[in-house]
Amino acid sequence: MSHPSLDRRTFLGAGLLGMAGLLTAGSLSGCSTSTTTSGGSVAGAGVTLPSYIRFDGVTPDLPGTDAGIPDTFFAYPANPQRVLTGVPADGSGIRGSVPINQAVPPGMDRNSYWQALNERIGSDLSLTITPGADFPQRFATAVAGDGLGDVFNVDGAFPQLPQLLESTCQDLTEYLSGDAIADYPFLANLPTDSWRGTVFNGKIYGIPVTRGVQSSVLLMARADLFEERGVDPAPATIDEFVRACEEMTDPRANTWALTSVPMVMLQQMYGLPNTWAVDDDGTFTHALELEPYKDALELGRRLIADELVHPDSVDSATADQKMWFGAGSAALHQDTYSSMGSMYESNADGLEGYSVGLLLTPSEDGEPAPLWLGNPNNSISALKKTDPARTKMLLEVLNWLAAPIGTEEHLSRKYGVEGVHYTLDDADPVLTPLGKTEACGGTFPIEYLVDGPRPNYYPGRPHVAQDIHDHMEQAIPGGVRNPTVGLYSGTQGTTGGRLNTTITDAVNSILLGREPVSSWDAVAADWRKQGGDTIRKEYEEGHAELNA
């Protein structure tokens, strides 16, 4: 299961916009769990970020790049070796809390994977696991009742988050800043960009749950269906994209081009910034304030009016849309790089010739539109205030859990015990039915405390890893990042959810033809008045302090 990066909790279904319940905070709805804010209040101001010390103990088939393209592995590295000695914990119990985007796994007393994980850590790790839709309320309740535990995933939308972290959470600056992080080599292997999101009020208060460019959103096409129908699967211009949608649609045969209106991609097609833009003088402008946003709305409205979008998309969840994509009732779907695994796991085995292609984003002039780069982090985790010895012990545990692919620690944490939770197909681990249940299909929610850098690796499908790498090589170097990454807006935390809902409702009304595109000017003006201008001001202040 994939885990794209979001700015708000997005377990409510993708609906008409598909991944776009999004338009004020830049969040992307889908099947992911995320609790992240854009970043620290002034990340990097007054603090030295942890040094990046790359782990070179495993050699990828295709190395990653400084632009953020991850290491690519065509198979799991053979004969993974144990890197760390002993166990990281001291035998005392550890309590934690995390969200999950799948069925909650069996409890620790009935879960052999969890028991094996505890044995490797050296302590009983008691996790409170909460379905993602309920996590913000659970987090707020735990804050009020001092029930967060020793280490916990942080709800980034929590109001007055910096104040909460300062009053409740352990300041990790002395343990992780600069070269101090060398004591924790797997944490030191996490990219610098991700650490920016852990800094609040000039101190390091968290551990990043990294995702990076694999959370970037793009268009996917059923390449086999395009070939079958003789349609070009790589439209270069917006007009060519619309023609391809028309050619892939046949309502009489219950087939449509699109699983939903891909609003993230439509914004990219018209050259809009990745949620926010910042000028040389430090002025921030939101994408929804710009004239091309109305062009994206007009195109989305046209796609629906011309019946090029699956008719059930209005109330659909991302799982529904993926099902239509797999069944061939829709041929284009907006999702993240990291979702490619689920695209194949759910569909490829039962469909002969099934193939997914990755599109470069069409534009008005025929040159690929810049890709919006996904946020560096899914979320962050934090430690409850405690004494130095226990702080170091908990960091050792998190260091063990952050082991990168190709180490014995990673194989154990990700897949469990060989012969019980997984078997080997050559070097690739294949989960057993028990492993799929207890280890949550390889995504046991321990990964929402910390995770190693996400590799470009799809067991048994090296061609998928190659396709993603090839697309990234073309799209990532010219990609556009959200300039609010590493900044914090308290108003976004307190009113962002309400503003998102208002904007999404207005977008849906326009797409469905209930309101004209011209009504958008009033929507944008109301957004500014109801909190958008304050959010802008807070980002501008943080940006100015960071660049002083």
XYZ file of C-alpha atoms in Angstrom:
548
model
C 0.000 0.000 0.000
C 1.316 3.418 -0.849
C 1.740 6.341 1.452
C 1.729 9.668 -0.267
C 2.434 12.803 1.672
C -0.471 14.969 2.816
C -0.866 18.193 4.723
C -4.162 17.204 6.335
C -5.758 13.952 7.363
C -7.307 12.541 4.192
C -9.150 9.359 4.960
C -12.505 10.680 3.791
C -12.391 9.374 0.234
C -11.115 11.047 -2.879
C -14.477 11.783 -4.463
C -14.898 13.850 -7.598
C -11.530 15.555 -7.357
C -9.592 12.320 -6.880
C -6.650 13.041 -4.527
C -7.618 16.694 -4.361
C -9.310 17.530 -1.146
C -6.401 19.793 -1.229
C -6.705 23.180 -2.553
C -5.667 25.385 0.306
C -3.027 23.284 2.001
C -1.767 21.395 -0.988
C -2.779 18.057 0.487
C -3.521 15.081 -1.698
C -6.295 12.752 -0.746
C -5.912 9.075 -1.368
C -5.254 5.836 0.460
C -2.445 7.301 2.497
C -1.991 8.061 6.148
C -0.448 11.406 6.899
C -0.429 13.824 9.770
C 2.134 16.280 8.530
C 2.381 20.008 8.654
C 4.525 21.717 6.028
C 7.394 22.072 8.442
C 8.822 23.738 11.482
C 7.976 27.264 12.571
C 11.249 28.481 11.141
C 13.105 25.318 10.225
C 16.840 25.796 10.342
C 16.736 29.245 11.947
C 19.027 29.206 14.966
C 19.771 25.477 14.789
C 22.176 23.339 12.830
C 20.281 20.587 11.064
C 21.548 17.015 11.449
C 24.440 16.169 9.156
C 23.607 13.881 6.257
C 25.806 10.784 6.398
C 24.833 8.427 3.611
C 24.780 4.719 4.442
C 26.985 3.086 1.825
C 26.713 -0.496 3.027
C 24.357 -1.518 0.207
C 24.877 -0.850 -3.500
C 21.745 -0.016 -5.535
C 21.263 -1.121 -9.122
C 20.676 2.512 -10.094
C 21.999 5.115 -7.634
C 19.824 7.980 -6.497
C 20.635 11.594 -7.233
C 21.037 14.859 -5.366
C 17.797 16.019 -7.031
C 15.943 13.491 -4.877
C 15.577 10.488 -7.179
C 15.762 7.492 -4.810
C 18.039 4.479 -5.106
C 16.588 1.834 -7.430
C 16.760 -1.893 -6.716
C 15.618 -4.482 -9.257
C 15.744 -7.183 -6.574
C 16.221 -7.194 -2.830
C 19.967 -7.107 -2.107
C 21.206 -10.652 -1.576
C 22.510 -11.830 1.787
C 21.568 -8.796 3.893
C 23.955 -8.317 6.787
C 23.302 -7.152 10.321
C 24.842 -3.699 10.831
C 24.062 -2.896 14.466
C 25.217 -4.962 17.426
C 23.058 -6.020 20.353
C 19.547 -4.734 20.939
C 18.731 -1.019 21.050
C 16.340 -0.987 24.027
C 17.009 -1.528 27.723
C 14.168 -3.947 28.462
C 11.773 -1.367 29.875
C 8.368 -1.054 28.280
C 7.848 1.504 25.521
C 4.436 2.981 24.720
C 3.618 4.613 21.423
C 0.744 5.734 19.212
C 0.419 5.666 15.427
C -2.259 5.899 12.730
C -2.917 3.201 10.157
C -4.555 3.250 6.732
C -5.483 -0.421 6.621
C -7.227 -2.858 8.905
C -5.743 -2.729 12.393
C -3.513 -5.806 12.796
C -3.976 -8.421 15.525
C -2.875 -7.222 18.958
C 0.577 -7.900 20.325
C -0.524 -10.981 22.285
C -1.875 -12.562 19.076
C 0.694 -11.255 16.604
C 3.877 -13.262 16.098
C 5.356 -10.554 13.860
C 4.913 -7.948 16.590
C 6.397 -10.306 19.175
C 9.410 -10.932 16.943
C 9.820 -7.182 16.476
C 9.829 -6.692 20.234
C 12.470 -9.385 20.594
C 14.710 -7.627 18.079
C 14.201 -4.250 19.753
C 14.770 -5.627 23.234
C 11.601 -4.243 24.838
C 7.863 -4.600 24.568
C 6.680 -1.851 22.247
C 3.000 -1.316 23.086
C 1.381 0.635 20.278
C -2.025 2.268 20.253
C -2.999 1.886 16.598
C -5.812 4.129 15.389
C -7.520 4.212 11.967
C -6.373 7.325 10.160
C -9.782 9.000 10.010
C -9.980 8.889 13.806
C -6.380 9.810 14.552
C -6.772 13.608 14.970
C -9.461 13.102 17.610
C -7.425 10.344 19.267
C -4.372 12.609 19.278
C -6.288 15.520 20.813
C -7.758 13.243 23.489
C -4.322 11.815 24.273
C -2.853 15.311 24.590
C -5.563 16.292 27.060
C -5.087 13.109 29.078
C -1.299 12.841 28.873
C -1.741 9.604 26.939
C 0.522 10.035 23.915
C 3.108 7.544 25.151
C 6.890 7.625 25.027
C 7.137 8.061 21.249
C 4.291 8.987 18.955
C 3.259 10.170 15.537
C 2.328 13.850 15.608
C -0.900 15.219 14.160
C 0.580 18.106 12.190
C -2.795 19.872 12.010
C -3.032 20.134 15.781
C -3.640 23.765 16.820
C -0.670 25.590 18.362
C 1.623 22.690 17.535
C 4.904 24.482 18.382
C 3.613 25.247 21.875
C 2.562 21.618 22.352
C 5.956 20.314 21.272
C 7.809 22.751 23.512
C 5.736 21.950 26.588
C 5.377 18.189 26.139
C 8.118 16.820 23.896
C 11.804 16.204 24.296
C 14.159 18.744 22.746
C 16.414 16.548 20.603
C 18.786 19.258 19.411
C 21.807 18.241 21.500
C 21.400 14.603 20.438
C 20.870 15.103 16.694
C 22.114 18.528 15.586
C 25.106 18.596 13.271
C 27.535 15.702 13.640
C 25.937 14.535 16.889
C 23.604 12.431 14.762
C 26.551 10.219 13.816
C 25.755 8.236 16.981
C 22.627 7.085 15.143
C 23.851 6.065 11.663
C 20.478 5.061 10.224
C 18.892 8.331 11.344
C 21.887 10.137 9.824
C 20.990 8.444 6.528
C 17.719 10.414 6.360
C 17.899 13.360 3.941
C 18.531 16.875 5.203
C 15.358 18.190 3.584
C 13.282 15.949 5.834
C 14.856 17.290 9.019
C 13.628 20.806 8.190
C 10.135 19.673 9.110
C 11.193 18.676 12.629
C 12.402 22.109 13.756
C 10.073 24.352 15.741
C 11.076 27.530 17.550
C 14.706 26.890 16.672
C 14.910 23.411 18.194
C 14.673 19.852 16.854
C 11.541 18.300 18.298
C 10.960 15.315 16.051
C 12.092 12.497 13.800
C 10.970 12.680 10.161
C 8.788 9.997 8.608
C 10.263 10.458 5.154
C 8.642 10.001 1.750
C 10.328 12.438 -0.653
C 9.653 12.606 -4.375
C 7.862 9.255 -4.388
C 4.866 11.155 -2.997
C 4.756 13.330 -6.132
C 1.497 13.060 -8.063
C 1.356 12.167 -11.743
C -0.982 10.681 -14.326
C -0.979 6.926 -14.896
C -2.359 5.266 -17.988
C -3.434 1.728 -18.737
C -0.816 1.413 -21.457
C -2.239 -1.923 -22.617
C -5.688 -0.398 -23.190
C -4.258 2.594 -25.048
C -2.327 0.230 -27.317
C -5.386 -1.979 -27.829
C -7.434 1.017 -28.969
C -4.674 2.605 -31.020
C -4.533 5.794 -28.944
C -1.323 7.705 -28.267
C -0.568 7.170 -24.535
C 1.714 10.219 -24.347
C -0.242 13.391 -25.174
C 2.052 16.428 -25.192
C -0.461 19.273 -25.252
C -3.678 19.909 -23.363
C -5.655 19.574 -26.602
C -4.011 16.214 -27.275
C -4.848 15.136 -23.736
C -8.523 15.971 -24.251
C -8.572 14.128 -27.594
C -7.018 11.071 -25.965
C -9.703 11.200 -23.257
C -12.378 11.358 -25.945
C -10.895 8.393 -27.799
C -10.651 6.304 -24.621
C -14.279 6.938 -23.646
C -17.248 4.823 -24.720
C -20.148 5.088 -22.255
C -22.091 2.424 -24.180
C -19.316 -0.011 -23.280
C -19.076 1.336 -19.708
C -15.602 2.735 -20.298
C -14.412 6.244 -19.527
C -11.080 7.952 -19.785
C -10.666 9.209 -16.211
C -11.294 7.741 -12.779
C -11.869 11.288 -11.457
C -11.130 14.889 -12.345
C -7.319 15.067 -11.885
C -7.248 18.590 -10.484
C -3.652 18.339 -9.277
C -2.559 17.496 -12.804
C -4.809 20.103 -14.435
C -3.170 22.776 -12.292
C 0.244 21.538 -13.391
C -0.859 21.581 -17.041
C -1.545 25.313 -16.772
C 1.742 26.035 -15.024
C 0.360 26.821 -11.600
C 2.741 26.780 -8.610
C 2.915 23.860 -6.210
C 0.210 25.245 -3.888
C 2.173 28.421 -3.120
C 4.638 30.582 -5.059
C 7.133 32.983 -3.503
C 8.584 35.984 -5.324
C 12.135 37.272 -4.984
C 10.900 39.863 -2.492
C 9.386 37.150 -0.264
C 5.740 37.680 -1.268
C 3.654 34.485 -1.201
C 0.805 33.838 -3.640
C -1.523 30.847 -3.530
C -2.303 28.952 -6.722
C -6.027 29.522 -6.280
C -5.475 33.292 -6.554
C -3.989 33.080 -10.050
C -5.900 33.385 -13.312
C -4.792 29.994 -14.728
C -6.587 28.326 -11.839
C -9.831 29.213 -13.551
C -8.492 27.620 -16.747
C -7.934 24.399 -14.794
C -11.484 24.608 -13.438
C -12.865 25.192 -16.921
C -11.061 22.149 -18.255
C -12.230 19.995 -15.350
C -15.783 21.177 -15.919
C -15.493 20.291 -19.609
C -14.203 16.788 -18.848
C -17.328 16.113 -16.789
C -19.743 17.778 -19.207
C -18.337 15.712 -22.082
C -18.750 12.520 -20.012
C -15.051 11.708 -20.018
C -14.965 11.017 -16.259
C -16.364 7.893 -14.611
C -19.957 8.782 -13.659
C -19.641 7.366 -10.140
C -16.599 9.475 -9.247
C -18.528 12.088 -7.239
C -18.900 9.964 -4.116
C -16.065 7.536 -4.770
C -13.071 6.608 -2.653
C -9.582 6.156 -4.039
C -10.025 2.389 -3.667
C -13.032 2.573 -6.020
C -11.035 4.531 -8.561
C -8.166 2.057 -8.469
C -10.665 -0.748 -8.967
C -12.076 0.961 -12.083
C -8.553 1.506 -13.360
C -7.682 -2.147 -12.830
C -10.921 -3.387 -14.365
C -10.441 -1.213 -17.439
C -13.571 0.886 -16.970
C -11.258 3.920 -16.727
C -7.866 4.259 -18.391
C -6.291 7.281 -16.673
C -5.742 7.743 -12.946
C -4.044 10.421 -10.849
C -1.819 9.006 -8.108
C 1.715 8.948 -6.708
C 4.846 7.128 -7.772
C 4.647 5.026 -4.636
C 1.169 3.776 -5.517
C 2.576 1.745 -8.404
C 3.094 -1.224 -6.113
C -0.594 -1.447 -5.239
C -1.556 -0.893 -8.880
C 0.229 -4.102 -9.802
C -0.443 -6.101 -6.659
C -4.190 -5.576 -7.030
C -4.500 -6.130 -10.759
C -1.556 -7.574 -12.647
C -1.816 -11.211 -11.616
C -5.324 -11.636 -13.003
C -5.039 -9.581 -16.189
C -2.957 -10.755 -19.110
C -0.920 -7.949 -20.618
C -1.746 -5.494 -17.818
C 0.621 -2.543 -18.054
C 0.727 0.882 -16.406
C 2.461 3.800 -18.110
C 3.564 7.046 -16.479
C 2.756 10.253 -18.340
C 4.806 13.399 -18.506
C 2.379 16.213 -17.775
C 0.911 17.819 -20.917
C 1.003 21.597 -21.242
C -0.250 24.388 -23.458
C 2.953 24.557 -25.519
C 3.731 20.837 -25.744
C 6.750 20.880 -23.422
C 6.265 18.734 -20.303
C 4.804 20.860 -17.515
C 6.919 20.941 -14.321
C 5.971 18.212 -11.879
C 4.918 19.240 -8.378
C 7.412 17.575 -6.049
C 5.923 15.730 -3.096
C 6.660 16.921 0.418
C 9.813 15.471 1.992
C 7.865 13.996 4.919
C 4.679 12.095 5.481
C 4.710 13.272 9.095
C 7.008 13.446 12.100
C 7.210 11.559 15.371
C 8.206 12.973 18.743
C 9.407 11.779 22.150
C 7.821 12.597 25.470
C 10.070 14.633 27.759
C 12.285 12.320 29.768
C 15.794 11.978 31.173
C 18.903 11.844 28.949
C 19.487 8.093 29.360
C 15.961 7.190 28.269
C 16.066 9.742 25.446
C 19.190 8.078 24.076
C 17.631 4.637 24.423
C 14.508 5.677 22.510
C 16.669 7.227 19.795
C 18.582 3.944 19.531
C 15.259 2.146 18.972
C 14.204 4.636 16.322
C 17.632 4.316 14.731
C 17.144 0.536 14.468
C 13.696 1.021 12.952
C 15.114 3.415 10.318
C 17.357 0.719 8.817
C 17.658 1.056 5.021
C 16.871 -1.615 2.447
C 19.486 -4.327 2.115
C 20.318 -4.554 5.809
C 19.250 -7.474 7.955
C 17.545 -5.007 10.278
C 15.371 -3.705 7.434
C 14.438 -7.199 6.269
C 13.415 -8.132 9.796
C 11.466 -4.934 10.479
C 9.722 -4.884 7.116
C 8.950 -8.560 6.572
C 9.313 -10.413 9.882
C 10.659 -13.948 10.263
C 11.641 -16.002 7.227
C 9.476 -19.089 6.810
C 6.784 -17.584 9.040
C 5.969 -14.162 7.642
C 7.802 -14.352 4.325
C 9.608 -16.691 1.980
C 12.302 -15.859 -0.543
C 11.828 -15.894 -4.309
C 15.485 -15.700 -5.264
C 16.430 -12.669 -3.129
C 12.958 -11.080 -3.032
C 10.890 -11.512 0.149
C 7.316 -12.678 -0.529
C 4.869 -12.281 2.328
C 2.958 -15.324 3.497
C -0.763 -15.016 4.316
C 0.226 -14.628 7.965
C 2.731 -11.949 7.046
C 0.117 -10.044 5.085
C -2.169 -10.089 8.115
C 0.254 -9.495 10.980
C 2.764 -7.297 9.182
C 0.014 -5.374 7.347
C 1.336 -6.354 3.951
C 4.782 -5.089 4.813
C 3.481 -1.755 6.092
C 3.031 -2.451 9.798
C 2.355 1.018 11.245
C 5.671 1.110 13.048
C 6.687 2.994 9.891
C 4.705 5.972 11.217
C 7.218 6.329 14.022
C 10.133 6.358 11.609
C 11.086 4.838 8.278
C 14.260 4.613 6.256
C 14.573 6.368 2.902
C 11.994 4.873 0.538
C 13.786 2.952 -2.231
C 12.418 2.522 -5.725
C 11.849 -1.219 -5.311
C 8.936 -3.437 -6.352
C 9.490 -7.124 -5.500
C 9.379 -9.343 -8.560
C 8.704 -6.418 -10.908
C 12.029 -4.881 -11.929
C 10.397 -3.328 -15.000
C 8.205 -1.198 -12.729
C 11.253 0.130 -10.883
C 12.930 0.846 -14.234
C 9.865 2.692 -15.573
C 9.648 4.843 -12.452
C 13.364 5.624 -12.544
C 13.159 6.598 -16.228
C 10.187 8.885 -15.587
C 11.854 10.458 -12.559
C 14.990 11.185 -14.557
C 12.877 13.293 -16.902
C 10.507 14.870 -14.383
C 12.252 15.356 -11.049
C 15.193 17.659 -11.947
C 12.792 20.330 -13.241
C 10.173 19.704 -10.570
C 8.655 22.456 -8.439
C 8.588 22.247 -4.667
C 6.110 23.838 -2.310
C 7.959 26.831 -0.811
C 6.148 26.445 2.516
C 8.103 23.259 3.260
C 10.083 24.085 6.382
C 7.678 26.866 7.419
C 4.813 26.837 9.895
C 1.517 28.695 9.937
C -0.514 28.527 13.123
C -3.582 29.771 11.268
C -3.223 26.954 8.751
C -3.302 24.578 11.699
C -6.434 26.089 13.240
C -8.469 27.026 10.153
C -6.904 25.066 7.285
C -9.378 22.207 7.519
C -12.368 24.526 7.358
C -10.864 26.478 4.470
C -10.094 23.253 2.602
C -13.678 22.109 2.966
C -15.043 25.440 1.715
C -12.710 25.500 -1.273
C -13.344 21.866 -2.182
C -17.108 22.406 -2.051
C -16.751 25.439 -4.319
C -14.573 23.510 -6.777
C -17.094 20.668 -6.909
C -19.946 23.090 -7.535
C -18.095 24.562 -10.516
C -16.989 21.206 -11.912
C -20.549 19.888 -11.729
C -21.943 22.968 -13.447
C -23.868 24.289 -10.465
C -21.837 27.505 -10.408
C -20.036 29.335 -13.242
C -16.244 29.520 -13.389
C -16.608 33.282 -12.972
C -17.787 32.666 -9.395
C -14.255 31.671 -8.456
C -13.127 35.284 -7.962
C -15.542 35.609 -5.054
C -14.419 32.248 -3.634
C -10.763 33.345 -3.691
C -11.648 36.690 -2.099
C -13.549 34.927 0.680
C -10.617 32.545 1.226
C -8.338 35.533 1.703
C -10.730 37.171 4.160
C -11.459 33.984 6.143
C -7.819 33.201 6.868
C -5.829 32.970 3.649
C -4.222 36.387 4.065
C -3.193 35.550 7.618
C -1.702 32.236 6.524
C 0.198 34.102 3.806
C 1.537 36.628 6.315
C 2.752 33.886 8.646
C 4.548 32.091 5.840
C 6.113 35.354 4.677
C 7.359 36.097 8.196
C 8.828 32.624 8.553
C 10.444 32.837 5.122
C 11.973 36.217 5.941
C 13.416 34.946 9.231
C 14.804 31.838 7.567
C 16.502 33.897 4.866
C 17.670 36.794 7.035
